[in-house]
Short mmCIF file of C-alpha atoms in Angstrom, two decimals:
data_model
loop_
_atom_site.label_atom_id
_atom_site.label_comp_id
_atom_site.label_asym_id
_atom_site.label_seq_id
_atom_site.Cartn_x
_atom_site.Cartn_y
_atom_site.Cartn_z
CA ALA T 14 91.21 105.11 78.40
CA GLN T 15 93.67 106.70 80.72
CA LYS T 16 92.62 108.20 84.01
CA VAL T 17 94.48 109.95 86.83
CA THR T 18 92.96 110.30 90.30
CA GLN T 19 94.10 112.38 93.24
CA THR T 20 91.74 111.81 96.15
CA GLN T 21 93.34 114.23 98.59
CA THR T 22 91.87 117.66 98.00
CA SER T 23 93.85 119.49 100.64
CA ILE T 24 96.62 118.70 103.13
CA SER T 25 98.12 120.80 105.88
CA VAL T 26 101.47 119.91 107.47
CA MET T 27 103.95 121.45 109.84
CA GLU T 28 107.12 122.90 108.43
CA LYS T 29 110.15 120.55 108.31
CA THR T 30 108.02 117.42 108.31
CA THR T 31 107.50 114.86 105.54
CA VAL T 32 104.34 114.72 103.47
CA THR T 33 103.06 112.17 100.96
CA MET T 34 100.52 112.99 98.27
CA ASP T 35 98.67 110.15 96.60
CA CYS T 36 97.93 109.50 92.96
CA VAL T 37 96.49 106.47 91.21
CA TYR T 38 96.21 105.97 87.50
CA GLU T 39 94.56 103.74 84.94
CA THR T 40 96.04 102.74 81.62
CA ARG T 41 96.05 99.84 79.19
CA ASP T 42 99.50 100.64 77.88
CA SER T 43 102.45 98.61 79.06
CA SER T 44 104.67 101.66 78.84
CA TYR T 45 103.81 105.00 80.38
CA PHE T 46 105.31 108.02 82.09
CA LEU T 47 104.21 109.64 85.33
CA PHE T 48 104.86 113.25 86.25
CA TRP T 49 104.36 115.59 89.16
CA TYR T 50 103.96 119.32 88.69
CA LYS T 51 103.60 122.15 91.16
CA GLN T 52 101.34 125.14 90.66
CA THR T 53 102.19 128.11 92.86
CA ALA T 54 99.82 130.76 94.11
CA SER T 55 100.79 132.96 91.17
CA GLY T 56 99.57 130.25 88.80
CA GLU T 57 102.98 129.22 87.56
CA ILE T 58 103.24 125.49 86.78
CA VAL T 59 106.61 123.81 87.08
CA PHE T 60 107.76 120.26 86.55
CA LEU T 61 109.07 118.49 89.63
CA ILE T 62 109.85 114.84 88.97
CA ARG T 63 109.13 111.94 86.62
CA GLN T 64 108.84 108.15 86.87
CA ASP T 65 109.16 105.90 83.84
CA SER T 66 106.99 102.78 84.12
CA TYR T 67 109.79 100.42 83.10
CA LYS T 68 112.07 101.59 85.90
CA LYS T 69 111.83 99.78 89.21
CA GLU T 70 113.78 102.35 91.19
CA ASN T 71 111.84 105.23 92.66
CA ALA T 72 112.83 108.56 91.16
CA THR T 73 114.32 111.22 93.41
CA GLU T 74 115.01 114.90 92.79
CA GLY T 75 116.28 117.05 95.63
CA HIS T 76 113.76 116.86 98.46
CA TYR T 77 111.19 115.24 96.19
CA SER T 78 110.91 111.49 95.76
CA LEU T 79 108.35 109.08 94.41
CA ASN T 80 106.78 105.95 95.81
CA PHE T 81 106.02 103.94 92.67
CA GLN T 82 103.85 100.91 93.34
CA LYS T 83 103.19 99.48 89.92
CA PRO T 84 100.90 96.60 90.97
CA LYS T 85 98.67 99.16 92.67
CA SER T 86 98.92 101.68 89.81
CA SER T 87 100.05 104.20 92.37
CA ILE T 88 102.61 107.01 92.23
CA GLY T 89 102.91 108.96 95.45
CA LEU T 90 104.93 112.15 95.79
CA ILE T 91 107.00 112.48 98.95
CA ILE T 92 108.35 115.82 100.08
CA THR T 93 110.83 115.67 102.93
CA ALA T 94 111.78 118.57 105.20
CA THR T 95 108.91 120.67 103.93
CA GLN T 96 109.29 124.42 103.72
CA ILE T 97 106.75 127.21 103.71
CA GLU T 98 107.43 127.78 100.03
CA ASP T 99 106.34 124.23 99.25
CA SER T 100 102.78 125.45 99.79
CA ALA T 101 101.12 125.01 96.40
CA VAL T 102 98.82 122.75 94.40
CA TYR T 103 100.46 119.56 93.23
CA PHE T 104 99.30 117.79 90.10
CA CYS T 105 100.00 114.24 89.07
CA ALA T 106 100.00 113.53 85.33
CA MET T 107 100.39 110.54 83.07
CA ARG T 108 101.29 110.05 79.46
CA GLU T 109 100.82 106.70 77.82
CA GLY T 110 103.89 105.53 75.95
CA ASP T 111 102.26 103.56 73.18
CA SER T 112 99.14 105.46 72.29
CA GLY T 113 99.31 108.77 74.12
CA THR T 114 100.07 112.13 72.61
CA TYR T 115 99.48 114.29 75.68
CA GLN T 116 99.67 114.27 79.47
CA ARG T 117 96.46 113.75 81.40
CA PHE T 118 96.33 115.51 84.75
CA GLY T 119 94.72 114.67 88.06
CA THR T 120 92.55 117.12 89.99
CA GLY T 121 95.39 118.29 92.18
CA THR T 122 96.17 118.35 95.90
CA LYS T 123 96.52 121.65 97.72
CA LEU T 124 99.38 121.54 100.19
CA GLN T 125 99.68 124.07 102.98
CA VAL T 126 102.88 124.10 105.02
CA VAL T 127 102.50 125.95 108.30
CA PRO T 128 105.19 127.16 110.70
CA GLY I 8 114.94 127.74 82.74
CA PRO I 9 113.13 127.85 79.39
CA LYS I 10 110.15 130.15 79.35
CA VAL I 11 106.82 130.02 77.60
CA LEU I 12 105.19 133.43 77.31
CA GLN I 13 101.46 133.96 77.13
CA ILE I 14 99.80 137.17 76.06
CA PRO I 15 97.59 138.64 77.44
CA SER I 16 97.53 137.55 81.06
CA HIS I 17 93.89 138.50 81.39
CA GLN I 18 91.20 139.05 78.77
CA ILE I 19 87.66 140.19 79.37
CA ILE I 20 85.19 139.96 76.51
CA ASP I 21 81.49 139.84 75.87
CA MET I 22 79.82 136.57 75.01
CA GLY I 23 79.71 136.01 71.27
CA GLN I 24 82.87 137.95 70.54
CA MET I 25 86.01 136.42 69.14
CA VAL I 26 89.15 136.09 71.23
CA THR I 27 92.70 135.05 70.36
CA LEU I 28 95.07 133.80 73.01
CA ASN I 29 98.74 134.03 72.15
CA CYS I 30 101.59 131.79 73.16
CA ASP I 31 105.29 132.21 72.49
CA PRO I 32 106.76 128.71 73.03
CA VAL I 33 110.30 127.89 74.03
CA SER I 34 112.41 128.67 70.95
CA ASN I 35 113.58 125.18 69.98
CA HIS I 36 110.40 123.35 70.94
CA LEU I 37 108.33 121.67 68.28
CA TYR I 38 105.25 120.41 70.09
CA PHE I 39 102.61 122.69 71.49
CA TYR I 40 99.61 122.20 73.74
CA TRP I 41 96.64 124.07 75.14
CA TYR I 42 95.09 123.13 78.48
CA LYS I 43 92.04 124.61 80.19
CA GLN I 44 91.76 125.07 83.93
CA ILE I 45 88.56 126.13 85.68
CA LEU I 46 88.63 127.61 89.19
CA GLY I 47 92.16 126.38 89.87
CA GLN I 48 91.08 122.80 89.51
CA GLN I 49 91.90 120.08 87.03
CA MET I 50 94.01 120.84 84.00
CA GLU I 51 92.02 119.61 81.02
CA PHE I 52 93.75 118.87 77.74
CA LEU I 53 92.32 120.72 74.78
CA VAL I 54 94.62 120.19 71.80
CA ASN I 55 98.16 119.53 70.69
CA PHE I 56 99.93 120.73 67.58
CA TYR I 57 102.98 119.83 65.55
CA ASN I 58 104.36 120.82 62.18
CA GLY I 59 101.37 122.96 61.36
CA LYS I 60 98.79 120.35 62.22
CA VAL I 61 96.56 119.32 65.08
CA MET I 62 97.72 115.96 66.45
CA GLU I 63 94.87 115.29 68.80
CA LYS I 64 91.98 117.22 70.31
CA SER I 65 89.67 116.50 73.20
CA LYS I 66 85.91 116.76 73.50
CA LEU I 67 86.42 120.19 75.08
CA PHE I 68 87.90 121.47 71.83
CA LYS I 69 84.63 122.63 70.35
CA ASP I 70 84.02 123.59 66.74
CA GLN I 71 84.34 127.21 67.79
CA PHE I 72 87.98 126.62 68.71
CA SER I 73 90.92 126.71 66.33
CA VAL I 74 94.70 126.73 66.65
CA GLU I 75 97.51 127.78 64.37
CA ARG I 76 101.10 128.90 64.31
CA PRO I 77 101.62 130.92 61.17
CA ASP I 78 105.24 131.14 60.01
CA GLY I 79 106.75 130.20 63.35
CA SER I 80 105.20 133.13 65.17
CA TYR I 81 102.81 132.85 68.11
CA PHE I 82 100.95 129.61 68.70
CA THR I 83 97.38 130.84 68.98
CA LEU I 84 94.08 129.58 70.32
CA LYS I 85 91.09 131.30 68.77
CA ILE I 86 87.56 131.03 70.07
CA GLN I 87 84.81 132.31 67.81
CA PRO I 88 82.20 132.89 69.07
CA THR I 89 82.86 132.73 72.78
CA ALA I 90 80.40 131.32 75.31
CA LEU I 91 80.05 131.82 79.06
CA GLU I 92 81.45 128.36 79.73
CA ASP I 93 84.68 129.32 78.01
CA SER I 94 85.62 131.39 81.06
CA ALA I 95 88.72 129.71 82.46
CA VAL I 96 92.48 129.97 82.60
CA TYR I 97 94.10 128.69 79.43
CA PHE I 98 97.62 127.35 79.69
CA CYS I 99 99.95 126.93 76.77
CA ALA I 100 102.72 124.36 77.01
CA SER I 101 105.52 123.21 74.78
CA SER I 102 108.01 120.37 74.61
CA PRO I 103 111.05 119.77 72.40
CA ARG I 104 109.99 116.39 71.10
CA ASP I 105 107.06 114.06 71.24
CA TRP I 106 108.77 111.54 73.43
CA GLY I 107 106.55 110.32 76.21
CA GLN I 108 109.09 111.19 78.86
CA ASN I 109 109.41 114.80 77.79
CA THR I 110 108.18 117.23 80.39
CA LEU I 111 105.92 120.11 79.52
CA TYR I 112 106.97 123.73 79.93
CA PHE I 113 104.00 125.87 80.80
CA GLY I 114 103.26 129.52 80.36
CA ALA I 115 101.75 131.57 83.16
CA GLY I 116 98.27 131.25 81.67
CA THR I 117 95.68 133.60 80.22
CA ARG I 118 92.63 134.20 82.36
CA LEU I 119 89.65 134.53 80.04
CA SER I 120 86.49 136.07 81.42
CA VAL I 121 83.44 135.88 79.17
CA LEU I 122 80.64 138.16 80.30
#
């Protein structure tokens, strides 16, 4: 069965620095898709970035990038030059490519960016 | 970007009553999902839906729960009767296809309070 784990409950960083949020996953499928979403204080959930398991290159999207370490079943989210408005809860999610019909989410990491 | 609308944003009901949560998915999307979030924590998958049928449901999708989308109108989650443990924020999501790499578009959520 698939499982997604985010061990960091809360992180606080200074504005304009780089932060990495961890996520590890478990799956038996050879093909799978990994996602990061952001939930703002208002509750809105937005998609940030995706990594396909068959791609070796780390995905990047604006000031978001991923650190995909397949042998370790790890998909870290890196935010560079953090801004106050990056303060939110970040969720990692996985969908199995062969047998999955939905995305399973981790428990989330609360990021606070301070001036 | 594409918007998923959820109505109402907050619903307060007495235990044992019936409640219907409404979701207006993105217009050209075909796949619909309900997730449950308690206390801003993990997003738990409840059910997904396509072409008038439930594709998969989780253990959280109790017998008291049902979903439908009559004639292309709202995608609804009905709980009858409600229980105290049903208090949570319920998020509706949609995606255009059932490809594993498709991201989910979320609504703003309906906060359900069962008294």
